[in-house]
């Protein structure tokens, strides 16, 4: 199972919006509505930001939103803040009889 | 507060074994699938294994099949990962995570496993 494809880095200025893409196949992203996104600050554990493509857990600011079109999922962060600078990972259920999960390679978000 | 605390990491020689533990608290442990996810130094996340609430179903990534075994003890609110025949490429921080229907939340702080001679 190959990792999902994410851009290695994105950047934006405070207050701007950025979008991180996550491209898979019809066997993972395109086949299920089980895409989640995680934020990871250096030396810290990942934190769930989006689940089921577009749902936000309690406590996650509504500046974070998710969507999906075909085999590509996207995470959009609006009104960028300095504390949003982190690595972001997408994840999708990959199905099959082995009940696989696959992550993206990660995207480094820099707030300029 | 939901909390997951991993332990058992360390330095091990290639071909050696190690058993990781994850102590869960703050939620009804036997109501949830549980998972192990790893992250090699400077690399991305990789799902390793999942186990069903009652331990009757277990799944793992192809690269660890036949070498790693996930298990749980619901009486002790604990998750385990028995790792045998360890390779240099298994070097990573191993995270324990609660697995909901389609996502992982929360995650423990991780435990570092280093495979080196």
Short mmCIF file of C-alpha atoms in Angstrom, two decimals:
data_model
loop_
_atom_site.label_atom_id
_atom_site.label_comp_id
_atom_site.label_asym_id
_atom_site.label_seq_id
_atom_site.Cartn_x
_atom_site.Cartn_y
_atom_site.Cartn_z
CA UNK A 1 0.00 0.00 0.00
CA UNK A 2 1.57 3.31 -1.10
CA UNK A 3 1.47 6.41 1.03
CA UNK A 4 -0.94 9.18 0.09
CA UNK A 5 0.64 12.12 -1.75
CA UNK A 6 0.90 15.47 -0.01
CA UNK A 7 2.96 18.55 -0.91
CA UNK A 8 6.13 18.63 1.15
CA UNK A 9 5.57 22.22 2.21
CA UNK A 10 3.13 25.10 2.05
CA UNK A 11 3.31 28.58 3.48
CA UNK A 12 1.16 31.59 4.14
CA UNK A 13 1.10 34.86 6.04
CA UNK A 14 -0.94 35.44 9.18
CA UNK A 15 -4.60 35.93 8.32
CA UNK A 16 -4.32 34.21 4.95
CA UNK A 17 -5.72 30.84 3.94
CA UNK A 18 -3.82 27.78 2.82
CA UNK A 19 -4.96 24.45 1.41
CA UNK A 20 -3.11 21.15 1.74
CA UNK A 21 -3.98 18.43 -0.72
CA UNK A 22 -3.88 14.68 -0.18
CA UNK A 23 -4.06 12.49 -3.26
CA UNK A 24 -4.74 8.79 -3.17
CA UNK A 25 -6.60 6.29 -5.31
CA UNK A 26 -10.06 4.81 -5.64
CA UNK A 27 -8.90 2.12 -3.19
CA UNK A 28 -8.43 4.57 -0.35
CA UNK A 29 -9.34 8.29 -0.46
CA UNK A 30 -11.74 7.93 -3.36
CA UNK A 31 -13.38 4.79 -2.05
CA UNK A 32 -14.28 5.77 1.49
CA UNK A 33 -15.38 8.80 3.48
CA UNK A 34 -12.84 7.92 6.17
CA UNK A 35 -10.26 10.65 5.65
CA UNK A 36 -8.75 12.29 8.70
CA UNK A 37 -6.15 15.01 9.24
CA UNK A 38 -3.58 15.34 12.02
CA UNK A 39 -1.48 18.26 13.23
CA UNK A 40 1.93 17.56 14.72
CA UNK A 41 4.17 20.13 16.37
CA UNK A 42 7.88 19.28 16.71
CA UNK A 43 8.50 16.67 19.37
CA UNK A 44 4.80 16.25 20.09
CA UNK A 45 2.22 13.57 19.38
CA UNK A 46 -0.16 14.03 16.45
CA UNK A 47 -3.51 15.67 17.17
CA UNK A 48 -6.75 14.92 15.32
CA UNK A 49 -8.02 17.99 13.45
CA UNK A 50 -10.55 16.59 10.95
CA UNK A 51 -12.31 13.23 10.67
CA UNK A 52 -14.77 11.69 8.22
CA UNK A 53 -13.49 14.09 5.52
CA UNK A 54 -14.98 17.27 6.95
CA UNK A 55 -15.98 16.88 10.62
CA UNK A 56 -14.20 18.79 13.36
CA UNK A 57 -13.63 17.33 16.84
CA UNK A 58 -14.70 19.40 19.78
CA UNK A 59 -12.11 22.07 20.52
CA UNK A 60 -10.69 22.37 17.02
CA UNK A 61 -11.19 25.92 15.69
CA UNK A 62 -13.60 26.33 12.79
CA UNK A 63 -10.71 27.86 10.84
CA UNK A 64 -9.88 24.25 9.98
CA UNK A 65 -12.04 22.59 7.33
CA UNK A 66 -11.85 19.50 5.18
CA UNK A 67 -13.26 18.37 1.87
CA UNK A 68 -12.87 15.68 -0.76
CA UNK A 69 -13.27 15.43 -4.50
CA UNK A 70 -12.65 12.13 -6.20
CA UNK A 71 -9.33 10.71 -5.07
CA UNK A 72 -8.11 13.95 -3.51
CA UNK A 73 -8.87 15.25 -0.03
CA UNK A 74 -8.02 18.75 1.14
CA UNK A 75 -7.43 20.54 4.41
CA UNK A 76 -8.00 24.29 4.41
CA UNK A 77 -6.79 26.53 7.20
CA UNK A 78 -8.21 30.03 7.10
CA UNK A 79 -7.13 33.04 9.13
CA UNK A 80 -3.65 31.59 9.61
CA UNK A 81 -2.11 32.03 13.03
CA UNK A 82 1.46 31.54 14.17
CA UNK A 83 0.51 28.48 16.23
CA UNK A 84 -0.75 26.73 13.10
CA UNK A 85 2.85 26.23 11.99
CA UNK A 86 3.29 22.46 12.18
CA UNK A 87 3.36 19.28 10.14
CA UNK A 88 0.02 18.04 8.81
CA UNK A 89 -0.78 14.46 7.85
CA UNK A 90 -3.77 13.03 6.05
CA UNK A 91 -4.93 9.48 6.62
CA UNK A 92 -7.41 7.25 4.84
CA UNK A 93 -8.94 3.87 5.37
CA UNK A 94 -7.61 1.65 2.61
CA UNK A 95 -10.05 -1.18 2.98
CA UNK A 96 -9.41 -4.64 1.60
CA UNK A 97 -9.46 -7.77 3.71
CA UNK A 98 -6.45 -6.57 5.68
CA UNK A 99 -8.21 -3.55 7.16
CA UNK A 100 -5.41 -1.18 6.18
CA UNK A 101 -4.90 2.46 7.01
CA UNK A 102 -2.56 4.66 4.99
CA UNK A 103 -1.06 8.04 5.84
CA UNK A 104 0.22 10.82 3.63
CA UNK A 105 3.87 11.77 3.68
CA UNK A 106 3.16 14.95 5.60
CA UNK A 107 3.18 18.67 4.78
CA UNK A 108 5.20 21.28 6.62
CA UNK A 109 3.15 24.46 7.07
CA UNK A 110 5.18 27.60 7.56
CA UNK A 111 3.49 30.79 8.77
CA UNK A 112 5.56 33.61 7.33
CA UNK B 1 -9.22 12.98 30.96
CA UNK B 2 -8.47 10.42 28.28
CA UNK B 3 -4.84 9.40 28.52
CA UNK B 4 -2.54 6.92 26.81
CA UNK B 5 0.96 6.29 28.15
CA UNK B 6 3.44 4.14 26.24
CA UNK B 7 6.46 2.39 27.71
CA UNK B 8 8.97 -0.29 26.83
CA UNK B 9 11.02 1.41 24.13
CA UNK B 10 14.79 1.34 24.04
CA UNK B 11 17.89 0.22 22.18
CA UNK B 12 17.89 -3.31 20.77
CA UNK B 13 20.19 -5.16 18.42
CA UNK B 14 19.03 -6.28 14.96
CA UNK B 15 17.20 -9.57 15.27
CA UNK B 16 16.21 -8.83 18.85
CA UNK B 17 12.83 -8.46 20.52
CA UNK B 18 11.01 -5.81 22.46
CA UNK B 19 7.55 -5.51 24.00
CA UNK B 20 5.80 -2.16 24.07
CA UNK B 21 2.98 -1.37 26.47
CA UNK B 22 0.31 1.30 26.48
CA UNK B 23 -1.66 2.11 29.63
CA UNK B 24 -5.07 3.63 28.96
CA UNK B 25 -7.20 5.68 31.34
CA UNK B 26 -10.14 8.05 31.29
CA UNK B 27 -12.37 6.00 28.99
CA UNK B 28 -13.96 2.57 28.71
CA UNK B 29 -11.04 0.73 27.17
CA UNK B 30 -12.94 -2.36 26.04
CA UNK B 31 -15.32 -0.23 23.95
CA UNK B 32 -12.67 0.75 21.43
CA UNK B 33 -10.42 -0.63 18.74
CA UNK B 34 -6.81 0.30 19.55
CA UNK B 35 -3.86 0.95 17.27
CA UNK B 36 -0.11 1.34 17.03
CA UNK B 37 1.30 3.97 14.66
CA UNK B 38 5.01 4.62 14.18
CA UNK B 39 7.18 7.45 12.94
CA UNK B 40 10.76 6.93 11.82
CA UNK B 41 13.16 9.78 12.67
CA UNK B 42 12.41 12.75 10.44
CA UNK B 43 9.79 10.77 8.51
CA UNK B 44 6.02 10.54 8.28
CA UNK B 45 3.48 8.46 10.12
CA UNK B 46 2.90 4.79 9.38
CA UNK B 47 0.01 2.70 10.66
CA UNK B 48 1.36 -0.51 12.20
CA UNK B 49 -1.50 -2.54 13.66
CA UNK B 50 -5.09 -2.51 14.98
CA UNK B 51 -6.92 -4.75 17.41
CA UNK B 52 -10.65 -5.12 17.98
CA UNK B 53 -12.33 -4.44 21.30
CA UNK B 54 -12.34 -8.08 22.43
CA UNK B 55 -9.03 -8.98 20.76
CA UNK B 56 -10.73 -11.30 18.28
CA UNK B 57 -9.51 -9.43 15.20
CA UNK B 58 -6.05 -8.05 14.56
CA UNK B 59 -4.61 -6.42 11.45
CA UNK B 60 -1.16 -5.16 10.61
CA UNK B 61 0.83 -3.54 7.83
CA UNK B 62 2.56 -6.00 5.50
CA UNK B 63 6.07 -4.95 6.58
CA UNK B 64 5.57 -6.26 10.13
CA UNK B 65 3.43 -9.32 9.45
CA UNK B 66 4.92 -12.42 11.04
CA UNK B 67 7.21 -10.32 13.26
CA UNK B 68 4.96 -8.03 15.31
CA UNK B 69 1.93 -9.07 17.36
CA UNK B 70 -0.63 -6.67 18.79
CA UNK B 71 -2.56 -7.73 21.87
CA UNK B 72 -4.57 -6.27 24.72
CA UNK B 73 -5.60 -6.97 28.29
CA UNK B 74 -8.95 -5.33 28.94
CA UNK B 75 -8.78 -6.17 32.65
CA UNK B 76 -5.63 -4.06 32.87
CA UNK B 77 -6.71 -1.38 30.35
CA UNK B 78 -3.52 -2.10 28.47
CA UNK B 79 -2.40 -2.49 24.87
CA UNK B 80 0.77 -4.29 23.81
CA UNK B 81 3.02 -4.68 20.79
CA UNK B 82 5.39 -7.66 20.77
CA UNK B 83 8.13 -6.97 18.28
CA UNK B 84 10.41 -9.81 17.17
CA UNK B 85 13.13 -10.09 14.53
CA UNK B 86 13.65 -6.34 14.69
CA UNK B 87 15.35 -4.58 11.79
CA UNK B 88 17.07 -1.21 11.47
CA UNK B 89 14.06 0.04 9.50
CA UNK B 90 11.84 -0.56 12.53
CA UNK B 91 13.60 2.30 14.32
CA UNK B 92 10.88 4.80 15.14
CA UNK B 93 8.75 6.45 17.76
CA UNK B 94 5.83 4.14 18.39
CA UNK B 95 2.52 5.75 19.29
CA UNK B 96 -0.46 4.09 20.87
CA UNK B 97 -3.78 5.55 19.67
CA UNK B 98 -7.44 4.97 20.32
CA UNK B 99 -9.10 4.00 17.05
CA UNK B 100 -12.62 5.26 16.48
CA UNK B 101 -14.66 4.33 13.40
CA UNK B 102 -12.41 6.15 10.99
CA UNK B 103 -9.75 8.02 12.87
CA UNK B 104 -7.13 7.91 15.61
CA UNK B 105 -7.76 9.97 18.73
CA UNK B 106 -6.13 10.57 21.10
CA UNK B 107 -2.50 9.56 20.80
CA UNK B 108 0.02 8.78 23.51
CA UNK B 109 3.30 10.65 23.81
CA UNK B 110 5.19 7.85 22.07
CA UNK B 111 8.09 5.59 22.95
CA UNK B 112 11.33 5.44 20.94
CA UNK B 113 12.59 2.13 19.62
CA UNK B 114 16.13 2.11 18.23
CA UNK B 115 17.39 -0.96 16.40
CA UNK B 116 21.15 -0.81 16.08
CA UNK B 117 24.26 -2.84 16.78
#
